[in-house]
PDB file of C-alpha atoms in Angstrom:
ATOM      1  CA  MET A   1      67.422  86.868 102.960  1.00  0.00           C
ATOM      2  CA  LYS A   2      69.334  86.937 106.093  1.00  0.00           C
ATOM      3  CA  HIS A   3      70.069  90.068 107.879  1.00  0.00           C
ATOM      4  CA  VAL A   4      73.053  90.509 110.221  1.00  0.00           C
ATOM      5  CA  PHE A   5      73.436  93.418 112.305  1.00  0.00           C
ATOM      6  CA  VAL A   6      77.174  93.751 113.226  1.00  0.00           C
ATOM      7  CA  PHE A   7      78.027  96.464 115.745  1.00  0.00           C
ATOM      8  CA  ASP A   8      80.796  98.096 116.574  1.00  0.00           C
ATOM      9  CA  PRO A   9      79.930  99.194 120.050  1.00  0.00           C
ATOM     10  CA  LYS A  10      83.354 101.422 120.412  1.00  0.00           C
ATOM     11  CA  ALA A  11      81.814 103.776 117.743  1.00  0.00           C
ATOM     12  CA  PHE A  12      79.224 104.763 120.250  1.00  0.00           C
ATOM     13  CA  TYR A  13      81.772 105.653 122.831  1.00  0.00           C
ATOM     14  CA  THR A  14      79.901 107.103 125.980  1.00  0.00           C
ATOM     15  CA  GLN A  15      76.617 106.893 123.629  1.00  0.00           C
ATOM     16  CA  GLN A  16      75.371 103.816 124.708  1.00  0.00           C
ATOM     17  CA  TRP A  17      71.754 105.332 124.397  1.00  0.00           C
ATOM     18  CA  LYS A  18      72.428 105.289 120.570  1.00  0.00           C
ATOM     19  CA  MET A  19      73.450 102.095 119.950  1.00  0.00           C
ATOM     20  CA  ASP A  20      70.237 100.882 122.378  1.00  0.00           C
ATOM     21  CA  ASN A  21      67.991 102.953 120.285  1.00  0.00           C
ATOM     22  CA  ILE A  22      69.469 101.115 117.219  1.00  0.00           C
ATOM     23  CA  LEU A  23      68.430  98.015 118.473  1.00  0.00           C
ATOM     24  CA  ASP A  24      65.052  98.935 119.174  1.00  0.00           C
ATOM     25  CA  ASN A  25      64.780 100.334 116.040  1.00  0.00           C
ATOM     26  CA  ILE A  26      65.673  96.555 114.187  1.00  0.00           C
ATOM     27  CA  GLY A  27      63.421  94.653 116.918  1.00  0.00           C
ATOM     28  CA  GLN A  28      60.663  97.124 116.030  1.00  0.00           C
ATOM     29  CA  PHE A  29      61.093  96.803 112.301  1.00  0.00           C
ATOM     30  CA  PHE A  30      61.410  92.809 112.552  1.00  0.00           C
ATOM     31  CA  ARG A  31      58.598  92.435 114.620  1.00  0.00           C
ATOM     32  CA  THR A  32      55.952  93.259 111.822  1.00  0.00           C
ATOM     33  CA  GLN A  33      57.634  91.134 109.148  1.00  0.00           C
ATOM     34  CA  GLU A  34      56.327  87.800 108.457  1.00  0.00           C
ATOM     35  CA  ALA A  35      59.057  85.603 109.049  1.00  0.00           C
ATOM     36  CA  PRO A  36      61.927  87.587 109.814  1.00  0.00           C
ATOM     37  CA  ASP A  37      65.098  86.127 109.908  1.00  0.00           C
ATOM     38  CA  PHE A  38      67.761  88.373 111.159  1.00  0.00           C
ATOM     39  CA  SER A  39      70.426  88.083 114.322  1.00  0.00           C
ATOM     40  CA  ILE A  40      72.425  90.825 115.914  1.00  0.00           C
ATOM     41  CA  GLN A  41      76.242  90.149 116.601  1.00  0.00           C
ATOM     42  CA  PHE A  42      78.640  92.697 118.482  1.00  0.00           C
ATOM     43  CA  SER A  43      82.675  92.532 116.972  1.00  0.00           C
ATOM     44  CA  ARG A  44      84.615  92.884 120.063  1.00  0.00           C
ATOM     45  CA  TYR A  45      87.932  93.362 118.731  1.00  0.00           C
ATOM     46  CA  ARG A  46      90.137  94.262 114.820  1.00  0.00           C
ATOM     47  CA  ARG A  47      88.419  91.431 112.463  1.00  0.00           C
ATOM     48  CA  ASN A  48      86.381  90.000 115.046  1.00  0.00           C
ATOM     49  CA  ALA A  49      83.707  90.432 112.325  1.00  0.00           C
ATOM     50  CA  ILE A  50      85.229  88.603 109.593  1.00  0.00           C
ATOM     51  CA  SER A  51      84.567  85.361 111.928  1.00  0.00           C
ATOM     52  CA  ILE A  52      81.409  86.079 112.780  1.00  0.00           C
ATOM     53  CA  ILE A  53      80.457  86.504 108.950  1.00  0.00           C
ATOM     54  CA  ASN A  54      82.180  83.064 108.427  1.00  0.00           C
ATOM     55  CA  ASP A  55      79.941  81.647 110.965  1.00  0.00           C
ATOM     56  CA  GLU A  56      77.068  82.950 109.335  1.00  0.00           C
ATOM     57  CA  ALA A  57      77.995  81.690 105.632  1.00  0.00           C
ATOM     58  CA  GLU A  58      78.604  77.920 107.568  1.00  0.00           C
ATOM     59  CA  LYS A  59      74.940  78.352 108.713  1.00  0.00           C
ATOM     60  CA  ALA A  60      73.660  79.497 105.490  1.00  0.00           C
ATOM     61  CA  LYS A  61      71.707  76.855 103.392  1.00  0.00           C
ATOM     62  CA  PRO A  62      73.185  77.185  99.538  1.00  0.00           C
ATOM     63  CA  GLY A  63      71.617  79.838  97.476  1.00  0.00           C
ATOM     64  CA  ASP A  64      70.843  81.752 100.577  1.00  0.00           C
ATOM     65  CA  ILE A  65      71.067  85.783 100.226  1.00  0.00           C
ATOM     66  CA  ILE A  66      72.953  87.632 103.778  1.00  0.00           C
ATOM     67  CA  ARG A  67      72.883  91.115 103.863  1.00  0.00           C
ATOM     68  CA  ILE A  68      75.572  92.038 106.482  1.00  0.00           C
ATOM     69  CA  TYR A  69      74.767  95.649 108.362  1.00  0.00           C
ATOM     70  CA  ALA A  70      78.241  96.917 109.477  1.00  0.00           C
ATOM     71  CA  ILE A  71      76.900  99.255 112.062  1.00  0.00           C
ATOM     72  CA  GLY A  72      79.919 101.821 112.806  1.00  0.00           C
ATOM     73  CA  GLY A  73      82.444 103.711 111.223  1.00  0.00           C
ATOM     74  CA  ASP A  74      85.440 102.797 108.717  1.00  0.00           C
ATOM     75  CA  GLU A  75      86.773 100.295 111.086  1.00  0.00           C
ATOM     76  CA  ILE A  76      83.822  98.130 111.183  1.00  0.00           C
ATOM     77  CA  LEU A  77      83.012  99.032 107.579  1.00  0.00           C
ATOM     78  CA  PHE A  78      86.995  97.675 106.746  1.00  0.00           C
ATOM     79  CA  ASP A  79      86.032  94.600 108.461  1.00  0.00           C
ATOM     80  CA  CYS A  80      83.092  93.601 107.540  1.00  0.00           C
ATOM     81  CA  MET A  81      84.014  93.947 103.761  1.00  0.00           C
ATOM     82  CA  ASN A  82      86.885  91.927 104.154  1.00  0.00           C
ATOM     83  CA  GLY A  83      84.533  89.083 105.237  1.00  0.00           C
ATOM     84  CA  VAL A  84      81.994  89.452 103.063  1.00  0.00           C
ATOM     85  CA  VAL A  85      84.095  89.657  99.988  1.00  0.00           C
ATOM     86  CA  HIS A  86      84.588  85.719 100.130  1.00  0.00           C
ATOM     87  CA  TYR A  87      80.859  84.971  99.394  1.00  0.00           C
ATOM     88  CA  PRO A  88      79.293  85.789  96.004  1.00  0.00           C
ATOM     89  CA  ASP A  89      75.626  85.395  97.851  1.00  0.00           C
ATOM     90  CA  MET A  90      76.242  88.162 100.686  1.00  0.00           C
ATOM     91  CA  GLN A  91      75.427  91.655 100.277  1.00  0.00           C
ATOM     92  CA  LEU A  92      77.346  94.741 102.920  1.00  0.00           C
ATOM     93  CA  ALA A  93      75.216  97.423 104.254  1.00  0.00           C
ATOM     94  CA  PRO A  94      77.315 100.442 105.709  1.00  0.00           C
ATOM     95  CA  VAL A  95      75.271 101.847 108.427  1.00  0.00           C
ATOM     96  CA  PRO A  96      77.503 105.365 109.109  1.00  0.00           C
ATOM     97  CA  HIS A  97      77.307 105.574 112.950  1.00  0.00           C
ATOM     98  CA  GLY A  98      81.332 106.236 114.043  1.00  0.00           C
ATOM     99  CA  GLU A  99      83.481 109.148 113.725  1.00  0.00           C
ATOM    100  CA  SER A 100      84.486 108.459 110.031  1.00  0.00           C
ATOM    101  CA  TYR A 101      82.783 107.237 106.555  1.00  0.00           C
ATOM    102  CA  ASP A 102      84.837 108.722 103.728  1.00  0.00           C
ATOM    103  CA  PHE A 103      83.583 105.835 100.929  1.00  0.00           C
ATOM    104  CA  LEU A 104      79.787 106.797 101.555  1.00  0.00           C
ATOM    105  CA  ARG A 105      80.180 110.353 101.043  1.00  0.00           C
ATOM    106  CA  ILE A 106      80.732 109.699  97.266  1.00  0.00           C
ATOM    107  CA  PHE A 107      76.629 109.689  96.932  1.00  0.00           C
ATOM    108  CA  GLY A 108      76.922 113.276  98.969  1.00  0.00           C
ATOM    109  CA  ASP A 109      76.253 114.237 102.274  1.00  0.00           C
ATOM    110  CA  LYS A 110      72.426 114.109 102.443  1.00  0.00           C
ATOM    111  CA  HIS A 111      72.102 110.978 101.796  1.00  0.00           C
ATOM    112  CA  ILE A 112      74.149 110.085 105.004  1.00  0.00           C
ATOM    113  CA  GLU A 113      71.126 109.895 107.124  1.00  0.00           C
ATOM    114  CA  HIS A 114      69.053 107.949 105.058  1.00  0.00           C
ATOM    115  CA  PHE A 115      71.980 105.144 105.547  1.00  0.00           C
ATOM    116  CA  ARG A 116      70.874 105.296 109.393  1.00  0.00           C
ATOM    117  CA  ASP A 117      67.239 104.317 108.877  1.00  0.00           C
ATOM    118  CA  ILE A 118      67.262 100.336 109.229  1.00  0.00           C
ATOM    119  CA  PRO A 119      63.790  99.825 107.372  1.00  0.00           C
ATOM    120  CA  THR A 120      64.886 102.324 104.819  1.00  0.00           C
ATOM    121  CA  LEU A 121      68.240 100.145 103.960  1.00  0.00           C
ATOM    122  CA  VAL A 122      66.636  96.826 104.675  1.00  0.00           C
ATOM    123  CA  GLN A 123      64.390  97.194 101.640  1.00  0.00           C
ATOM    124  CA  SER A 124      66.960  98.985  99.697  1.00  0.00           C
ATOM    125  CA  GLU A 125      68.999  97.205  96.302  1.00  0.00           C
ATOM    126  CA  ALA A 126      72.309  96.595  96.400  1.00  0.00           C
ATOM    127  CA  ILE A 127      74.936  97.475  93.504  1.00  0.00           C
ATOM    128  CA  PRO A 128      77.796  96.269  92.302  1.00  0.00           C
ATOM    129  CA  THR A 129      81.353  97.386  93.871  1.00  0.00           C
ATOM    130  CA  ASP A 130      84.597  96.874  93.059  1.00  0.00           C
ATOM    131  CA  ALA A 131      87.533  96.982  95.527  1.00  0.00           C
ATOM    132  CA  ILE A 132      91.434  97.438  95.926  1.00  0.00           C
ATOM    133  CA  ARG A 133      93.056  94.344  96.372  1.00  0.00           C
ATOM    134  CA  TRP A 134      96.683  93.663  98.501  1.00  0.00           C
ATOM    135  CA  GLY A 135      97.299  90.215  98.902  1.00  0.00           C
ATOM    136  CA  VAL A 136      94.583  88.701 101.486  1.00  0.00           C
ATOM    137  CA  ASN A 137      93.121  91.847 102.522  1.00  0.00           C
ATOM    138  CA  TYR A 138      90.897  94.485 100.562  1.00  0.00           C
ATOM    139  CA  ALA A 139      90.440  97.913 100.847  1.00  0.00           C
ATOM    140  CA  LEU A 140      87.204  99.680 100.253  1.00  0.00           C
ATOM    141  CA  ASN A 141      88.070 103.433  99.835  1.00  0.00           C
ATOM    142  CA  SER A 142      91.425 103.910  99.107  1.00  0.00           C
ATOM    143  CA  CYS A 143      95.369 103.093 100.163  1.00  0.00           C
ATOM    144  CA  TYR A 144      97.651 106.054 100.999  1.00  0.00           C
ATOM    145  CA  ILE A 145     101.494 105.760 100.875  1.00  0.00           C
ATOM    146  CA  GLY A 146     103.442 108.741 102.328  1.00  0.00           C
ATOM    147  CA  MET A 147     102.878 111.604 104.220  1.00  0.00           C
ATOM    148  CA  ASN A 148      99.214 110.857 104.482  1.00  0.00           C
ATOM    149  CA  SER A 149      99.380 107.396 105.967  1.00  0.00           C
ATOM    150  CA  ALA A 150     102.101 108.471 108.750  1.00  0.00           C
ATOM    151  CA  ILE A 151     100.309 111.421 109.777  1.00  0.00           C
ATOM    152  CA  SER A 152      97.177 109.608 110.138  1.00  0.00           C
ATOM    153  CA  LYS A 153      99.016 106.931 111.999  1.00  0.00           C
ATOM    154  CA  ASN A 154     100.542 109.276 114.455  1.00  0.00           C
ATOM    155  CA  LEU A 155      97.239 110.952 114.921  1.00  0.00           C
ATOM    156  CA  LYS A 156      95.770 107.696 115.924  1.00  0.00           C
ATOM    157  CA  ASP A 157      98.204 106.789 118.377  1.00  0.00           C
ATOM    158  CA  LEU A 158      97.608 109.779 119.934  1.00  0.00           C
ATOM    159  CA  LYS A 159      93.607 109.285 120.291  1.00  0.00           C
ATOM    160  CA  LEU A 160      94.870 106.053 122.007  1.00  0.00           C
ATOM    161  CA  ASN A 161      96.310 107.660 124.193  1.00  0.00           C
ATOM    162  CA  LEU A 162      93.908 110.536 125.379  1.00  0.00           C
ATOM    163  CA  ASN A 163      90.360 110.530 126.062  1.00  0.00           C
ATOM    164  CA  LYS A 164      87.815 111.794 123.593  1.00  0.00           C
ATOM    165  CA  GLY A 165      87.719 115.298 124.918  1.00  0.00           C
ATOM    166  CA  SER A 166      91.237 115.791 124.680  1.00  0.00           C
ATOM    167  CA  PHE A 167      91.657 113.987 121.627  1.00  0.00           C
ATOM    168  CA  ILE A 168      89.541 116.708 119.552  1.00  0.00           C
ATOM    169  CA  LEU A 169      91.191 119.603 121.243  1.00  0.00           C
ATOM    170  CA  PHE A 170      94.869 118.161 120.644  1.00  0.00           C
ATOM    171  CA  SER A 171      94.023 116.499 116.797  1.00  0.00           C
ATOM    172  CA  LYS A 172      93.868 119.921 115.123  1.00  0.00           C
ATOM    173  CA  ILE A 173      97.075 121.355 116.654  1.00  0.00           C
ATOM    174  CA  SER A 174      99.031 117.589 116.318  1.00  0.00           C
ATOM    175  CA  SER A 175      97.781 117.424 112.865  1.00  0.00           C
ATOM    176  CA  PHE A 176      99.679 120.602 111.792  1.00  0.00           C
ATOM    177  CA  VAL A 177     103.088 119.809 113.877  1.00  0.00           C
ATOM    178  CA  ASN A 178     103.064 116.478 112.212  1.00  0.00           C
ATOM    179  CA  LEU A 179     102.214 117.727 108.540  1.00  0.00           C
ATOM    180  CA  LEU A 180     104.884 120.454 109.094  1.00  0.00           C
ATOM    181  CA  PHE A 181     107.761 118.106 110.836  1.00  0.00           C
ATOM    182  CA  SER A 182     106.727 115.576 108.195  1.00  0.00           C
ATOM    183  CA  ALA A 183     107.521 118.109 105.056  1.00  0.00           C
ATOM    184  CA  PHE A 184     110.849 118.937 106.444  1.00  0.00           C
ATOM    185  CA  ASP A 185     111.663 115.018 106.644  1.00  0.00           C
ATOM    186  CA  LYS A 186     113.063 113.663 103.721  1.00  0.00           C
ATOM    187  CA  HIS A 187     112.424 110.416 104.370  1.00  0.00           C
ATOM    188  CA  ILE A 188     108.788 110.767 104.482  1.00  0.00           C
ATOM    189  CA  ALA A 189     108.248 113.314 102.056  1.00  0.00           C
ATOM    190  CA  ALA A 190     110.990 113.010  99.740  1.00  0.00           C
ATOM    191  CA  ARG A 191     111.762 108.925  99.840  1.00  0.00           C
ATOM    192  CA  GLN A 192     112.875 107.304  96.404  1.00  0.00           C
ATOM    193  CA  TYR A 193     110.249 104.719  95.376  1.00  0.00           C
ATOM    194  CA  LYS A 194     110.312 101.619  92.534  1.00  0.00           C
ATOM    195  CA  ILE A 195     106.726 101.941  91.081  1.00  0.00           C
ATOM    196  CA  THR A 196     104.848 100.330  88.030  1.00  0.00           C
ATOM    197  CA  ILE A 197     101.966 101.123  87.069  1.00  0.00           C
ATOM    198  CA  ASP A 198     100.349  98.294  85.001  1.00  0.00           C
ATOM    199  CA  ASP A 199     104.054  97.603  83.365  1.00  0.00           C
ATOM    200  CA  LYS A 200     104.836 101.234  82.851  1.00  0.00           C
ATOM    201  CA  ASP A 201     107.700 102.272  85.522  1.00  0.00           C
ATOM    202  CA  PHE A 202     106.920 105.740  87.445  1.00  0.00           C
ATOM    203  CA  SER A 203     109.802 105.304  90.090  1.00  0.00           C
ATOM    204  CA  GLY A 204     111.140 108.457  91.738  1.00  0.00           C
ATOM    205  CA  HIS A 205     110.946 110.270  94.846  1.00  0.00           C
ATOM    206  CA  TYR A 206     107.375 111.024  95.779  1.00  0.00           C
ATOM    207  CA  CYS A 207     105.910 112.998  99.063  1.00  0.00           C
ATOM    208  CA  LEU A 208     102.341 110.982  98.357  1.00  0.00           C
ATOM    209  CA  ILE A 209     100.892 107.940  96.583  1.00  0.00           C
ATOM    210  CA  HIS A 210      97.195 107.890  96.548  1.00  0.00           C
ATOM    211  CA  VAL A 211      95.345 104.669  95.299  1.00  0.00           C
ATOM    212  CA  ALA A 212      91.907 105.492  95.155  1.00  0.00           C
ATOM    213  CA  ASN A 213      88.667 103.829  94.477  1.00  0.00           C
ATOM    214  CA  GLY A 214      86.396 106.547  95.884  1.00  0.00           C
ATOM    215  CA  PRO A 215      87.139 110.228  95.922  1.00  0.00           C
ATOM    216  CA  TYR A 216      86.883 111.262 100.049  1.00  0.00           C
ATOM    217  CA  TYR A 217      89.131 111.427 102.462  1.00  0.00           C
ATOM    218  CA  ALA A 218      88.965 112.140 105.920  1.00  0.00           C
ATOM    219  CA  GLY A 219      85.677 114.082 105.002  1.00  0.00           C
ATOM    220  CA  LYS A 220      87.086 116.233 101.925  1.00  0.00           C
ATOM    221  CA  LYS A 221      87.091 115.391  98.268  1.00  0.00           C
ATOM    222  CA  THR A 222      91.213 114.505  97.425  1.00  0.00           C
ATOM    223  CA  GLY A 223      92.783 115.142  94.049  1.00  0.00           C
ATOM    224  CA  ALA A 224      91.101 111.570  92.632  1.00  0.00           C
ATOM    225  CA  LYS A 225      87.836 113.583  93.227  1.00  0.00           C
ATOM    226  CA  ASP A 226      86.101 111.940  89.642  1.00  0.00           C
ATOM    227  CA  ALA A 227      87.288 108.278  92.079  1.00  0.00           C
ATOM    228  CA  THR A 228      84.832 105.757  90.367  1.00  0.00           C
ATOM    229  CA  PRO A 229      83.957 102.154  92.416  1.00  0.00           C
ATOM    230  CA  ASN A 230      82.169 100.647  89.494  1.00  0.00           C
ATOM    231  CA  ASP A 231      84.845 101.443  86.506  1.00  0.00           C
ATOM    232  CA  GLY A 232      86.854  98.565  87.273  1.00  0.00           C
ATOM    233  CA  LEU A 233      89.471 100.817  87.262  1.00  0.00           C
ATOM    234  CA  LEU A 234      92.160 102.632  89.732  1.00  0.00           C
ATOM    235  CA  ASP A 235      92.739 105.819  90.315  1.00  0.00           C
ATOM    236  CA  ILE A 236      96.561 106.663  91.313  1.00  0.00           C
ATOM    237  CA  ALA A 237      97.832 110.371  92.048  1.00  0.00           C
ATOM    238  CA  LEU A 238     101.457 110.208  92.473  1.00  0.00           C
ATOM    239  CA  VAL A 239     102.227 113.534  94.242  1.00  0.00           C
ATOM    240  CA  LYS A 240     106.360 114.278  93.299  1.00  0.00           C
ATOM    241  CA  SER A 241     108.711 115.239  95.964  1.00  0.00           C
ATOM    242  CA  SER A 242     109.363 119.414  96.221  1.00  0.00           C
ATOM    243  CA  HIS A 243     111.230 121.549  99.246  1.00  0.00           C
ATOM    244  CA  PRO A 244     109.114 121.748 102.321  1.00  0.00           C
ATOM    245  CA  LEU A 245     107.177 124.724 101.820  1.00  0.00           C
ATOM    246  CA  GLY A 246     106.226 123.407  98.095  1.00  0.00           C
ATOM    247  CA  THR A 247     105.640 120.276  99.488  1.00  0.00           C
ATOM    248  CA  LEU A 248     103.021 121.781 101.856  1.00  0.00           C
ATOM    249  CA  SER A 249     101.429 123.738  99.349  1.00  0.00           C
ATOM    250  CA  SER A 250     101.167 120.162  97.506  1.00  0.00           C
ATOM    251  CA  MET A 251      99.420 118.793 100.320  1.00  0.00           C
ATOM    252  CA  ARG A 252      96.798 121.507 100.866  1.00  0.00           C
ATOM    253  CA  ARG A 253      95.504 121.513  97.454  1.00  0.00           C
ATOM    254  CA  TYR A 254      95.398 117.435  96.900  1.00  0.00           C
ATOM    255  CA  SER A 255      93.711 117.737 100.507  1.00  0.00           C
ATOM    256  CA  LYS A 256      91.058 119.963  99.060  1.00  0.00           C
ATOM    257  CA  GLY A 257      89.935 118.315  95.666  1.00  0.00           C
ATOM    258  CA  LYS A 258      92.635 120.175  93.494  1.00  0.00           C
ATOM    259  CA  ARG A 259      95.612 118.868  91.045  1.00  0.00           C
ATOM    260  CA  PRO A 260      99.046 120.225  92.211  1.00  0.00           C
ATOM    261  CA  LYS A 261     101.854 120.855  89.335  1.00  0.00           C
ATOM    262  CA  ASN A 262     103.489 118.155  90.402  1.00  0.00           C
ATOM    263  CA  CYS A 263     100.802 115.572  90.358  1.00  0.00           C
ATOM    264  CA  ILE A 264     100.696 112.479  88.059  1.00  0.00           C
ATOM    265  CA  LEU A 265      97.329 111.568  88.013  1.00  0.00           C
ATOM    266  CA  MET A 266      95.892 108.297  85.682  1.00  0.00           C
ATOM    267  CA  GLN A 267      93.989 105.250  86.133  1.00  0.00           C
ATOM    268  CA  GLY A 268      95.086 101.300  85.606  1.00  0.00           C
ATOM    269  CA  LYS A 269      94.105  98.413  87.243  1.00  0.00           C
ATOM    270  CA  LYS A 270      97.458  97.172  89.281  1.00  0.00           C
ATOM    271  CA  ILE A 271     100.149  99.165  91.116  1.00  0.00           C
ATOM    272  CA  THR A 272     103.093  98.049  92.766  1.00  0.00           C
ATOM    273  CA  VAL A 273     105.320 100.281  95.716  1.00  0.00           C
ATOM    274  CA  GLN A 274     109.052  99.589  96.720  1.00  0.00           C
ATOM    275  CA  SER A 275     111.385 101.009  98.522  1.00  0.00           C
ATOM    276  CA  ALA A 276     114.377 100.791 100.003  1.00  0.00           C
ATOM    277  CA  ASP A 277     112.811 100.943 104.075  1.00  0.00           C
ATOM    278  CA  HIS A 278     109.475 100.028 105.514  1.00  0.00           C
ATOM    279  CA  MET A 279     107.025 102.541 104.077  1.00  0.00           C
ATOM    280  CA  TRP A 280     103.761 103.490 106.194  1.00  0.00           C
ATOM    281  CA  VAL A 281     100.642 102.232 104.629  1.00  0.00           C
ATOM    282  CA  GLN A 282      97.264 103.329 105.159  1.00  0.00           C
ATOM    283  CA  LEU A 283      94.593 100.559 103.474  1.00  0.00           C
ATOM    284  CA  ASP A 284      91.392 102.307 104.637  1.00  0.00           C
ATOM    285  CA  ASN A 285      91.723 102.520 108.269  1.00  0.00           C
ATOM    286  CA  GLU A 286      94.115  99.734 108.750  1.00  0.00           C
ATOM    287  CA  TYR A 287      98.124 100.453 108.742  1.00  0.00           C
ATOM    288  CA  ILE A 288     100.544  98.186 107.903  1.00  0.00           C
ATOM    289  CA  GLN A 289     104.572  98.238 107.192  1.00  0.00           C
ATOM    290  CA  ASP A 290     105.959  96.604 104.014  1.00  0.00           C
ATOM    291  CA  THR A 291     108.885  97.418 101.719  1.00  0.00           C
ATOM    292  CA  ASN A 292     106.568  96.204  98.898  1.00  0.00           C
ATOM    293  CA  ILE A 293     103.131  96.391  98.113  1.00  0.00           C
ATOM    294  CA  THR A 294     101.066  95.455  95.275  1.00  0.00           C
ATOM    295  CA  LEU A 295      97.379  96.493  94.946  1.00  0.00           C
ATOM    296  CA  SER A 296      95.027  95.128  92.300  1.00  0.00           C
ATOM    297  CA  VAL A 297      91.553  96.608  91.522  1.00  0.00           C
ATOM    298  CA  VAL A 298      88.502  93.745  91.806  1.00  0.00           C
ATOM    299  CA  ASP A 299      85.909  94.181  89.277  1.00  0.00           C
ATOM    300  CA  ASN A 300      82.532  93.874  91.096  1.00  0.00           C
ATOM    301  CA  ALA A 301      84.234  92.435  93.977  1.00  0.00           C
ATOM    302  CA  ILE A 302      81.209  93.189  96.481  1.00  0.00           C
ATOM    303  CA  GLN A 303      77.335  94.131  96.480  1.00  0.00           C
ATOM    304  CA  LEU A 304      76.796  97.301  98.366  1.00  0.00           C
ATOM    305  CA  VAL A 305      73.511  98.276  99.443  1.00  0.00           C
ATOM    306  CA  THR A 306      72.240 101.699  98.304  1.00  0.00           C
ATOM    307  CA  VAL A 307      69.256 103.570  99.516  1.00  0.00           C
ATOM    308  CA  ASN A 308      67.222 105.830  97.360  1.00  0.00           C
ATOM    309  CA  ASN A 309      68.192 103.804  94.329  1.00  0.00           C
ATOM    310  CA  LEU A 310      71.770 105.776  94.548  1.00  0.00           C
ATOM    311  CA  THR A 311      74.590 104.721  91.967  1.00  0.00           C
ATOM    312  CA  TYR A 312      78.080 105.595  91.533  1.00  0.00           C
ATOM    313  CA  PRO A 313      78.612 108.892  90.039  1.00  0.00           C
ATOM    314  CA  ILE A 314      79.871 108.251  85.842  1.00  0.00           C
ATOM    315  CA  ALA A 315      84.139 108.669  85.700  1.00  0.00           C
ATOM    316  CA  SER A 316      85.766 111.451  83.823  1.00  0.00           C
ATOM    317  CA  ILE A 317      88.768 110.301  83.604  1.00  0.00           C
ATOM    318  CA  PRO A 318      90.371 108.765  80.345  1.00  0.00           C
ATOM    319  CA  ALA A 319      92.110 105.215  80.774  1.00  0.00           C
ATOM    320  CA  LEU A 320      95.988 104.244  81.132  1.00  0.00           C
TER     321      LEU A 320
END
């Protein structure tokens, strides 16, 4: 097996010492192995990891297994997953060192530190994992359309214009202000969508559309808390529009892992969402704009490395 460690230097900000420690740990471990086969790569810009993975695939011999370690946060995990998904002999190992790593929370926070331990991760096994597909793009955790994606995009833009300390200070204030203004903006919180789920029509006015492969978002369980990444289904939540205060209440409940009364929750394999105007779409940590998006589940899209023989919890929502 070839082990390829792909770092996102941006995930470490001014903590170069932390990245140096990881590099030392990798070197120390493989120095004890017989005939070690590993490489270390650095992703310098978005999607750079995909070309790195393609290069590694071209160098591999037929039948070789390549394990890609995504070292950083959700951004590098997204990029590495979009590279790995095209190769059946590749595995993906998340190494959480960024600001967010929502997908891994499905295993419980007590295991997060074990995913950072290089010897443990190298010697762990991989399990089949579904993915959300949109065109040539794949998401591991979720897709949001509506209020959440609009607010998250505004916060991301704010982060780009502030240093880390200032962003931490203003992010919570900005998040609340964005949520408040969005709830009163009918273009965001009460937009009309044409929605088809497995050939059934669910068109209407919604403030939030959530397509989940995993149950967590922003470090918290969502209303799609039973989403399971190996059941061959997408968990889909449609939160209907309401008056502004009702919308704020619904969003608050949903972000705390509860199901609002105005929420339709179901499972399906394919969803198409259309709007007269461009929608903000958040595909994991990637933001796009479009008027028409079709998402589908890809069964066993990747092999994801898990520590301590962890498996996904059993889904409990009946299929649509």
